[in-house]
Short mmCIF file of C-alpha atoms in Angstrom, two decimals:
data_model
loop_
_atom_site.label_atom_id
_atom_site.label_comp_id
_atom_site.label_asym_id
_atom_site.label_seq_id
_atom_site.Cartn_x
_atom_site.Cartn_y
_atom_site.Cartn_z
CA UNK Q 1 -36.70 25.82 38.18
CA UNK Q 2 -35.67 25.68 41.54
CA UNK Q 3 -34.68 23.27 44.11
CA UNK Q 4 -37.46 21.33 43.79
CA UNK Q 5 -35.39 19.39 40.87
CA UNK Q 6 -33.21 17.92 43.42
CA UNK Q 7 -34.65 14.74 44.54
CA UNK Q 8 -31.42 13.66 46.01
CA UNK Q 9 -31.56 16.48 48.61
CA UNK Q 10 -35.28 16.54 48.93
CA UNK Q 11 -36.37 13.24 48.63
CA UNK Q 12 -33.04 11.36 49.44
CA UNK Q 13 -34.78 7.70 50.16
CA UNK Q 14 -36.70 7.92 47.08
CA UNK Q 15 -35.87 5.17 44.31
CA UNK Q 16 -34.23 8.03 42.11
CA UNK Q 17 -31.92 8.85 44.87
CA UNK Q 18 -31.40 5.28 45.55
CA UNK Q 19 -30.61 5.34 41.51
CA UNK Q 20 -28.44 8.49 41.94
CA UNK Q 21 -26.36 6.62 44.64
CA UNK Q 22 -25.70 3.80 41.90
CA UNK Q 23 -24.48 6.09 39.43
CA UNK Q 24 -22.26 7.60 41.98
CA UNK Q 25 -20.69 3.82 42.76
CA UNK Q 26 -20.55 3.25 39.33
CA UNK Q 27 -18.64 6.28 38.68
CA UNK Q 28 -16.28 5.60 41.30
CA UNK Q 29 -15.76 2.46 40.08
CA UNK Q 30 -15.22 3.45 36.40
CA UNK Q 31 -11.68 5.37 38.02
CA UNK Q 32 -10.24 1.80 39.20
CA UNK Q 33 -7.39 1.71 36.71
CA UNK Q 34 -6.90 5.47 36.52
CA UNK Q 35 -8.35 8.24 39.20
CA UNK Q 36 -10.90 10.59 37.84
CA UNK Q 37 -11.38 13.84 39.15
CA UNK Q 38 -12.97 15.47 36.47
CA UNK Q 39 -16.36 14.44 34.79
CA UNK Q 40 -18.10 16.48 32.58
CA UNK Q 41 -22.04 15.54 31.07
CA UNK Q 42 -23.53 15.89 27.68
CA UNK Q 43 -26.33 14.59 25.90
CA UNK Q 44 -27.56 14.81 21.73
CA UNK Q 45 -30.16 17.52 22.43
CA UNK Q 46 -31.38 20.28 25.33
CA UNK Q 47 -33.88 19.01 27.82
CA UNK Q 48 -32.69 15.38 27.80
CA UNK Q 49 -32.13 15.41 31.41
CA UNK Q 50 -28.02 16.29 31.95
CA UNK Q 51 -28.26 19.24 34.61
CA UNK Q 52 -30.87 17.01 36.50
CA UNK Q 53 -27.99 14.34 36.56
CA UNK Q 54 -24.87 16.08 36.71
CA UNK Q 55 -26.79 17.80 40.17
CA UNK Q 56 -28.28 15.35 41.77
CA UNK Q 57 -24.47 13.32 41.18
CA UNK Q 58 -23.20 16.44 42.92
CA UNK Q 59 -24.98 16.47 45.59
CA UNK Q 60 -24.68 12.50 46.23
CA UNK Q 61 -20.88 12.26 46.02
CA UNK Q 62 -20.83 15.42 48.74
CA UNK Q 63 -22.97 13.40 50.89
CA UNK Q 64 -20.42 10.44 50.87
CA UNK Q 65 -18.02 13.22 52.06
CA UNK Q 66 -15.98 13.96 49.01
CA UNK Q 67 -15.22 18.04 48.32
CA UNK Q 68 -16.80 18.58 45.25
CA UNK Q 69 -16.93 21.57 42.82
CA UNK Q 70 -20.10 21.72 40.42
CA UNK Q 71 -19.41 24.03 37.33
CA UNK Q 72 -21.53 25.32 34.60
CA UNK Q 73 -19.98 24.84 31.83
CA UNK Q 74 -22.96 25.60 29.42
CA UNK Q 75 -22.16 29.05 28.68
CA UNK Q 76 -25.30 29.11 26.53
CA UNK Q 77 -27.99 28.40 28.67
CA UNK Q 78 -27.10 27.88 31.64
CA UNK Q 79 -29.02 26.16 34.67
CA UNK Q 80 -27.10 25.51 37.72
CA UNK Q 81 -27.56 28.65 39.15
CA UNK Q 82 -31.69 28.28 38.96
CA UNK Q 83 -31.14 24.56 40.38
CA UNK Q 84 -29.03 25.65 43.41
CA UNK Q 85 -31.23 29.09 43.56
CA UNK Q 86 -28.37 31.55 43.92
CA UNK Q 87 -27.54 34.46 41.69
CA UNK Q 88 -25.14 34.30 39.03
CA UNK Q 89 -23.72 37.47 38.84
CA UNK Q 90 -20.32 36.19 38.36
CA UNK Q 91 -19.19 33.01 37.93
CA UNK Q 92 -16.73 30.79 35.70
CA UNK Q 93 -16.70 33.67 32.81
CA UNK Q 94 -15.00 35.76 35.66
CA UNK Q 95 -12.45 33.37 35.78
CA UNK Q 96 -11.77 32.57 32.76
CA UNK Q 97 -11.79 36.24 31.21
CA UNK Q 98 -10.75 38.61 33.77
CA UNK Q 99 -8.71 35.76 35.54
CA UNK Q 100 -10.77 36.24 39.12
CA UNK Q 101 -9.54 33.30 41.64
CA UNK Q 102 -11.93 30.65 42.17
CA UNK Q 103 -12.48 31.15 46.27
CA UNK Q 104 -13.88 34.67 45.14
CA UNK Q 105 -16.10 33.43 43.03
CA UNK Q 106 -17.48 30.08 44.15
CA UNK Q 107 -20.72 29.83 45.92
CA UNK Q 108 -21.49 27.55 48.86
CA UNK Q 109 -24.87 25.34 48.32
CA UNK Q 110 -26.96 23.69 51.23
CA UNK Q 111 -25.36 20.44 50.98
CA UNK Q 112 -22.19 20.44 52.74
CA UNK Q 113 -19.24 19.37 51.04
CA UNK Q 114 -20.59 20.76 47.66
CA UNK Q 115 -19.42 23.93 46.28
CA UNK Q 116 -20.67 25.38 43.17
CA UNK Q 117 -19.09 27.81 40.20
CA UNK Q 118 -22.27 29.11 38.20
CA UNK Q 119 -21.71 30.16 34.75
CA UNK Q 120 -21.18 33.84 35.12
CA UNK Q 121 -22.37 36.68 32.60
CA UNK Q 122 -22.73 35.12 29.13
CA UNK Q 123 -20.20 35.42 26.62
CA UNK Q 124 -19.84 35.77 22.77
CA UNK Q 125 -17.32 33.19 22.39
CA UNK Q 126 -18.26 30.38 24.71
CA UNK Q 127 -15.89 27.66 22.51
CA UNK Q 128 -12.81 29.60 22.22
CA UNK Q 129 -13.14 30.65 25.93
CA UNK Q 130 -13.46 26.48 27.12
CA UNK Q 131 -10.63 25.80 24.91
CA UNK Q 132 -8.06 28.37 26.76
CA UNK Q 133 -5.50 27.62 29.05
CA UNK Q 134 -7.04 29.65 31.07
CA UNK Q 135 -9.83 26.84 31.25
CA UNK Q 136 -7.23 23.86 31.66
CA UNK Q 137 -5.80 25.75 34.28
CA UNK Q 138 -8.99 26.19 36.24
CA UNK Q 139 -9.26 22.14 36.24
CA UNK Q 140 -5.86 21.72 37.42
CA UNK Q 141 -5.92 24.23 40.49
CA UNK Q 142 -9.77 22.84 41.42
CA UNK Q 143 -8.45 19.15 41.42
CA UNK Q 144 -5.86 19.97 43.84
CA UNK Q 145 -8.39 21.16 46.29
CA UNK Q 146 -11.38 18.64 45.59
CA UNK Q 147 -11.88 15.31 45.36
CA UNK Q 148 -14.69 15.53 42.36
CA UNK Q 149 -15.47 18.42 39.44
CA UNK Q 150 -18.23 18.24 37.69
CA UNK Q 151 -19.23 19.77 34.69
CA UNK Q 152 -22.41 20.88 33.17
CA UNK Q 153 -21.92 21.25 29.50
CA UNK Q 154 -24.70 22.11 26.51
CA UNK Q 155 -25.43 19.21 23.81
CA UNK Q 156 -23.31 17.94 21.71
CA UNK Q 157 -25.63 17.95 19.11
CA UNK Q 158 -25.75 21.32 18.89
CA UNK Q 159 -22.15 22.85 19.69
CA UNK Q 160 -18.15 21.62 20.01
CA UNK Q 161 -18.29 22.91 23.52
CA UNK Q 162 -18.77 19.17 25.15
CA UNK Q 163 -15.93 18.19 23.22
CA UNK Q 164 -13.68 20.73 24.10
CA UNK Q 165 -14.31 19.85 27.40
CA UNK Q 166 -14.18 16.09 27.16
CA UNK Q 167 -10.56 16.79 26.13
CA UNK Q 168 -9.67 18.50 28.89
CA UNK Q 169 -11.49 16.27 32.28
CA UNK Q 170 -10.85 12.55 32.89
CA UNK Q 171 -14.06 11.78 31.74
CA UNK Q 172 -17.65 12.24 30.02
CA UNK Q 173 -21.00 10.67 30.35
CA UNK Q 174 -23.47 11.06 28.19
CA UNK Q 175 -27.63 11.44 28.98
CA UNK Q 176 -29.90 9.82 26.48
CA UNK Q 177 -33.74 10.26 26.88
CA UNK Q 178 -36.18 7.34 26.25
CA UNK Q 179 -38.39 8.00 23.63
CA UNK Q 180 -36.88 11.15 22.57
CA UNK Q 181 -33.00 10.56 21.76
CA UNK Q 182 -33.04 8.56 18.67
CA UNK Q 183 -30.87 5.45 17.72
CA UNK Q 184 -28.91 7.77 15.13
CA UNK Q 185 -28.72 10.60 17.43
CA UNK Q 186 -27.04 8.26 20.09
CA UNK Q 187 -24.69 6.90 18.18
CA UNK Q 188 -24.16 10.24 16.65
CA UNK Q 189 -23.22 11.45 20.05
CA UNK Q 190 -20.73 8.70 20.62
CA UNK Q 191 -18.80 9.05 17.52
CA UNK Q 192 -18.64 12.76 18.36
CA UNK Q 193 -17.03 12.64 21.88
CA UNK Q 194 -14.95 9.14 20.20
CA UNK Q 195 -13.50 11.67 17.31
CA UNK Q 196 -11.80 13.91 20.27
CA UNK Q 197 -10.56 10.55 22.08
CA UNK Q 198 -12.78 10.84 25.39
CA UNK Q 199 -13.10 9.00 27.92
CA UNK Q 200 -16.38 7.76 28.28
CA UNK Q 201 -17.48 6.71 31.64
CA UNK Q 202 -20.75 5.52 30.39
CA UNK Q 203 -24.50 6.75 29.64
CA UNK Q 204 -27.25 7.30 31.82
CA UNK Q 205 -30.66 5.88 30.07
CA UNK Q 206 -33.11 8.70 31.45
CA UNK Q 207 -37.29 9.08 31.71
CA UNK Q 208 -38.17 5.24 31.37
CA UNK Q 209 -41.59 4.98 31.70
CA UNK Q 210 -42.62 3.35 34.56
CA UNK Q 211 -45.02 0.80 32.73
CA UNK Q 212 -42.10 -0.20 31.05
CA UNK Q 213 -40.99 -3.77 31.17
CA UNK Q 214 -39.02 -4.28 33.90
CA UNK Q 215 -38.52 -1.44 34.92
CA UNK Q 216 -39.37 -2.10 38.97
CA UNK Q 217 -36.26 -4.41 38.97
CA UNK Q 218 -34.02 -2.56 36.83
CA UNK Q 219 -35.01 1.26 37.68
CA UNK Q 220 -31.14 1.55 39.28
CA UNK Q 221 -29.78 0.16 36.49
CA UNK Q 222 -31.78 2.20 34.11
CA UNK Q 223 -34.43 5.33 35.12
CA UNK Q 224 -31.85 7.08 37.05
CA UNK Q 225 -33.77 10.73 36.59
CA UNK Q 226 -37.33 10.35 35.72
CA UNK Q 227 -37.85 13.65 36.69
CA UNK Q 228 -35.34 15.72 35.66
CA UNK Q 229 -35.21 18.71 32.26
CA UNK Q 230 -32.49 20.52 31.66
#
């Protein structure tokens, strides 16, 4: 994985980055009645498409200069730091256990604007380590400092960790992949993230197949990262 996954910074006048640039105004429009800072992506199960997303959002609301902080949040398996090819040596772990200040740890990415926190050194208890203060107070000092955080986090279907994070940012969206998320396993999802009272921006329909009916017309509305695994 490299780069290569970021069609919004390699390919920015393709139709997916035209789609990514509707998800960002629909985003920004989901925060009329209350400002959100904090978004944090899920989906049922791995390789549905959320790191593709949550990255190529990133790198789109940088580019309509906001200050934005990408973290990786998916303490498990983490991706970010492959995306954005840097090392991840240290990262939010560092924070959140040995209490290391964010400006030491934060990485710079080619886009300007966009700063990113990799995941750090993996730890035994991601859960318990997302639900510390420690991790609400990370939030807090980042939103005073940018105008966006996003947040990388594993499935839902698989862990509590999305939850515990949904809890804590202003709001989730889930990533459902055609022809591979089922109708239970969406739903599932929902009532999941609607047990812990989140705020649910929306959910990004991903991998539409192009042959699909209407899909030329509606591929802003609904194929926002065709080519995207995480």
């Amino acid at each position: 994985m490299s780069l290569n996954k970021l069609i919004s910074l390699n390919n920015p006048k393709s139709l997916i980055s035209e789609a990514y640039r509707t998800l960002r105004t629909n985003v920004q429009f989901s925060g009329v009645d209350k400002n959100i800072k904090s978004i944090a992506i899920t989906s049922f199960n791995a390789e549905e498409g959320k790191t593709t997303t949550i990255s190529n959002l990133a790198i789109m609301m940088a580019r309509a200069d906001k200050r934005v902080l990408l973290i990786d949040a998916d303490l498990r398996r983490p991706k970010i730091h492959e995306y954005f090819e840097m090392n991840n040596i240290s990262g939010l772990t560092n924070a959140l256990i040995l209490n290391q200040p964010l400006k030491s740890i934060r990485k710079k990415s080619k886009v300007k604007g966009l700063d990113i926190l990799t995941s750090g050194p993996k730890p035994p208890n991601p859960s318990e380590i997302l639900d510390s203060n420690a991790m609400k107070i990370l939030i807090s000092q980042a939103e005073e400092e940018y105008d966006r955080i996003l947040l990388d986090s594993p499935p839902i279907g698989a862990v509590t960790d999305p939850a515990i994070l949904s809890v804590i940012v202003d709001g989730t969206i889930l990533v459902i992949n055609h022809g591979k998320t089922s109708i239970d396993e969406a739903k599932r999802a929902k009532l999941l993230l609607e047990n812990v009272n989140a705020n649910i921006l929306g959910v990004v329909l991903n991998k539409i197949p192009k042959n699909s009916k209407g899909y030329y017309n509606n591929y802003y509305h609904q194929n926002y990262y065709a080519e995207g695994k995480c």
